[in-house]
XYZ file of C-alpha atoms in Angstrom:
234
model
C 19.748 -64.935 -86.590
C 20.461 -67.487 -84.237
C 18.185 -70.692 -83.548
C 16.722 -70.977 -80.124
C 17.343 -74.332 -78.471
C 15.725 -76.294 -75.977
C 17.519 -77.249 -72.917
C 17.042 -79.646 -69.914
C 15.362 -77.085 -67.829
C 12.671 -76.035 -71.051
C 9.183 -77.298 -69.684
C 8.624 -79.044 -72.541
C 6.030 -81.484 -71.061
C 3.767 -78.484 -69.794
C 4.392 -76.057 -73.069
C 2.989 -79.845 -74.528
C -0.184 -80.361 -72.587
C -1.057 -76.782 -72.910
C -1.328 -77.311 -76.507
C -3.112 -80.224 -76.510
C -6.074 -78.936 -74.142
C -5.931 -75.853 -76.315
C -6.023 -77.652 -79.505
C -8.863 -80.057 -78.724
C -11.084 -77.279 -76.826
C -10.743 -75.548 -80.612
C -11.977 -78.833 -82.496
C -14.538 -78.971 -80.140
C -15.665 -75.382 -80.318
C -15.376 -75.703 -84.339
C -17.556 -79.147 -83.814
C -20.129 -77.518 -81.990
C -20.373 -73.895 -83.837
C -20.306 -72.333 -80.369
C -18.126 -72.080 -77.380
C -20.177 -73.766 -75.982
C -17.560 -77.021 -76.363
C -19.871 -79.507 -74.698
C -22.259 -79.795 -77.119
C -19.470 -81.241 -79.774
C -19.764 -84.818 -80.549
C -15.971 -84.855 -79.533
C -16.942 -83.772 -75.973
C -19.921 -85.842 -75.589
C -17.796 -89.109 -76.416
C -14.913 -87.947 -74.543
C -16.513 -86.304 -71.187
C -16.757 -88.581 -67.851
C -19.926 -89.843 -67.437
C -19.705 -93.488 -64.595
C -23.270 -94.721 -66.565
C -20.924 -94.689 -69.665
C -17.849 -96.149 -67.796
C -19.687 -98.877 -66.932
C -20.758 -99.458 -70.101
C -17.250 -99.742 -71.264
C -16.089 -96.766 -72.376
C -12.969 -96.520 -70.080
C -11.093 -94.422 -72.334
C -13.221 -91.224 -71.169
C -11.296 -91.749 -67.637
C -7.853 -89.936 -69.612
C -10.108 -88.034 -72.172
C -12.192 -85.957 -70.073
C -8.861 -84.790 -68.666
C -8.533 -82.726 -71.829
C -12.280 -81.776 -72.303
C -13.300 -77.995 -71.585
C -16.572 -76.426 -71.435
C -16.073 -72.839 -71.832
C -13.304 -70.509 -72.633
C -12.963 -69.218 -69.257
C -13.063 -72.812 -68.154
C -10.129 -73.252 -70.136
C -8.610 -70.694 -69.880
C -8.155 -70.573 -65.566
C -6.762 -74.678 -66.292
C -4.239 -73.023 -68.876
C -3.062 -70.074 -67.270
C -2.458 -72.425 -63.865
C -0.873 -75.173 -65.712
C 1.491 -72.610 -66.965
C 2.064 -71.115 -63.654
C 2.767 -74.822 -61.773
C 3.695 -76.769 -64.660
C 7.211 -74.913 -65.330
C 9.154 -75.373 -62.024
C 7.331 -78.700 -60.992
C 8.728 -79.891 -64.814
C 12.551 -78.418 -63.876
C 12.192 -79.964 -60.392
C 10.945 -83.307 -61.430
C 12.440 -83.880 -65.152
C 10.087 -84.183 -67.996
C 9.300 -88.138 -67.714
C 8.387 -87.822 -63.951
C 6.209 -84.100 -64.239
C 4.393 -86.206 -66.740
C 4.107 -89.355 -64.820
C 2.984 -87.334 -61.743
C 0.405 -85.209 -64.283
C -1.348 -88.052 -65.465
C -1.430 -90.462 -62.292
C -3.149 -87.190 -60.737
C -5.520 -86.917 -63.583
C -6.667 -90.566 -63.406
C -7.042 -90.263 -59.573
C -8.847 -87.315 -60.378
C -11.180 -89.779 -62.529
C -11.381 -92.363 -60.248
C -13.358 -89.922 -57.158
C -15.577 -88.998 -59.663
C -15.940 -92.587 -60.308
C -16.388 -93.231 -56.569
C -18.089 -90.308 -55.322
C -19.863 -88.538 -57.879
C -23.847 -89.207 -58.887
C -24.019 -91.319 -62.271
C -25.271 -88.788 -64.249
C -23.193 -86.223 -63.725
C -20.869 -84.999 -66.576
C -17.167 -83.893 -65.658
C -14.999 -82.564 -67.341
C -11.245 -80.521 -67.165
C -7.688 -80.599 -66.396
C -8.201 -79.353 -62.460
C -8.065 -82.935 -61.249
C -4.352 -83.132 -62.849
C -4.149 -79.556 -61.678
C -4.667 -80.215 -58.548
C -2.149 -82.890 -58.604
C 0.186 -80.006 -59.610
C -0.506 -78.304 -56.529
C -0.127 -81.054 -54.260
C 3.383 -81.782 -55.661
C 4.306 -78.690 -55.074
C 3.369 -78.635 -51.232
C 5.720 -82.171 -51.356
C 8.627 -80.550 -52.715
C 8.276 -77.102 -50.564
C 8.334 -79.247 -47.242
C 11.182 -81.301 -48.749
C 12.774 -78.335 -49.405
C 12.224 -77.016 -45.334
C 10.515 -73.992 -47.421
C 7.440 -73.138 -45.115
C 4.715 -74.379 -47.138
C 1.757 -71.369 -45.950
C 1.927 -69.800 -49.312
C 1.159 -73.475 -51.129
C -1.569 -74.545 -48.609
C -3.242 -70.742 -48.560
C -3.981 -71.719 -52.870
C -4.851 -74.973 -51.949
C -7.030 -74.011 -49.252
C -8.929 -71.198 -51.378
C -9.110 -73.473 -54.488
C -10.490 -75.917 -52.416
C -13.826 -73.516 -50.818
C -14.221 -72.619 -54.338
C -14.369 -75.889 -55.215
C -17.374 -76.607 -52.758
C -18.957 -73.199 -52.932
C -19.059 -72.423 -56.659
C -21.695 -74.140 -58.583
C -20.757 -77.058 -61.055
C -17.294 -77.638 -60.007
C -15.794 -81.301 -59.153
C -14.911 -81.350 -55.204
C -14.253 -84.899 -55.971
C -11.796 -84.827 -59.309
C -10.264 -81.750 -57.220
C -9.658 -84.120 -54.028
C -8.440 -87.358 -56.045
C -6.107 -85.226 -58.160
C -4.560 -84.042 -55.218
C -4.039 -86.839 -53.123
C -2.680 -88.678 -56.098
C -0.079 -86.209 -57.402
C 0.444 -85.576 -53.625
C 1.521 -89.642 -53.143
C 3.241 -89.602 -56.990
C 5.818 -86.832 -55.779
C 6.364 -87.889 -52.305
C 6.866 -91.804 -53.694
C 9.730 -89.862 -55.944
C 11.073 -87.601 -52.992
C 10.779 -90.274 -50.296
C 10.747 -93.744 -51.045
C 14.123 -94.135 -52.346
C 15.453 -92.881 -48.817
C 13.197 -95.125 -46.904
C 13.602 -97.924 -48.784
C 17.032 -98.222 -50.091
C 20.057 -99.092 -47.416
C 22.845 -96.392 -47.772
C 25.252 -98.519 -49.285
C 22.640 -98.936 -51.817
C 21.372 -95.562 -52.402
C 22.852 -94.958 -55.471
C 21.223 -92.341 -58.229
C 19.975 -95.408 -60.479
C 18.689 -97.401 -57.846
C 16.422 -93.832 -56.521
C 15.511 -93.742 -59.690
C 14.362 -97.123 -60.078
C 12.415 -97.462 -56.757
C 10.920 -94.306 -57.694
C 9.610 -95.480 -61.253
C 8.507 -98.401 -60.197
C 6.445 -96.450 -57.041
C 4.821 -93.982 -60.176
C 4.035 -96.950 -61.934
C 2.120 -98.706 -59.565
C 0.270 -95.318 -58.251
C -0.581 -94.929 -62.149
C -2.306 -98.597 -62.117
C -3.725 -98.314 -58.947
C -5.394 -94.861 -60.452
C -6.331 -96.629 -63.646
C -7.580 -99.818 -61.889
C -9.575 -97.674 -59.008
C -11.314 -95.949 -61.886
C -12.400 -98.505 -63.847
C -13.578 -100.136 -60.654
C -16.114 -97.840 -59.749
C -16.398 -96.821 -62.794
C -18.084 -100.717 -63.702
C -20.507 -99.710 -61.133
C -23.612 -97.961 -61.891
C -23.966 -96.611 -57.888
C -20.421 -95.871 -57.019
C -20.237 -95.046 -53.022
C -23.196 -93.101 -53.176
């Protein structure tokens, strides 16, 4: 019996993150005796709340990225990780897929420091999601592929996000924009910023960490900005 091996082009980041939400959401569900998950203690200290941001607890900007409340909730975040995650990860690499995942989740976390009401409690992997999907519109126009198909899901996701009950518009939005900007600072950058004589493969690659790097602060530091205020924008 041969011994299956994992090549460049396994999505190794996404197979990754899949089990972690799925993993946690079970601690949580075996915390709380239910599946209900948001009663666990895990949840409670891990969900985004800006009145607990601002008392410090700035770690809940990454953690509620991997808090669920229901099955189903987890579940549709799974199933559309799965979906996106695979050919953003071969199109990207593994280190930039993840960069781009996780910049998107912390913008995510920042507009629901910004924008949401201080009480509210959010929750999910949509805002990184979302990110997903906005990368994907970045490489489909880069890639003169006509980008209806990718803007009719993000369109639809989008009135669900305002018409359904419960649902972030906000971690949706800032997810988006910010794994929008992560991908096209990859895509772009190097060709606007780099000379031809200099546009070598390592220096692409550099201007394009160093762009991921600063959108990943500018997440972080956005978040915890708001997030130190009790009254946001609203």
């Amino acid at each position: 019996m041969s011994t299956p091996t994992v090549t460049r082009n396994t999505p190794i980041g996404t197979y990754a993150l899949i089990a972690v939400n799925v993993v946690i959401f079970a601690l949580c569900v075996i915390q709380a005796k239910s599946f209900d998950a948001g009663l666990a203690p895990l949840f409670q200290h891990g969900d985004l709340v800006r009145a607990d941001v601002a008392n410090g607890e700035y770690w809940r900007l990454l953690t509620a990225g991997f808090l669920h409340f229901t099955v189903m909730h987890i579940a549709l975040n799974v199933i559309s990780l799965y979906i996106l995650g695979r050919d953003l990860e071969t199109a990207l690499g593994h280190s930039r897929f993840l960069m781009v995942y996780f910049i998107a989740l912390f913008g995510g976390s920042a507009a629901v420091m910004l924008f949401e009401a201080g009480n509210v409690r959010s929750a999910g992997a949509s805002g990184a999601i979302y990110g997903l999907m906005g990368a994907m519109l970045v490489i489909v126009l880069k890639a003169r592929i006509s980008p209806t198909g990718v803007i009719t899901i993000i369109v639809i996701n989008l009135v669900f996000s305002v018409t359904m009950p419960g649902i972030s518009l906000a971690a949706h939005m800032g997810g988006l924009v910010f794994g929008a900007a992560a991908t096209a600072a990859v895509i772009y950058l190097p060709a606007r910023l780099l000379p031809d004589e200099s546009r070598t493969q390592h220096n692409a690659s550099r201007v394009g960490w160093i762009a991921l790097i600063v959108l990943l602060v500018v997440a972080i530091a956005l978040g915890i900005i708001a997030g130190s205020s009790r009254s946001g924008l609203l």
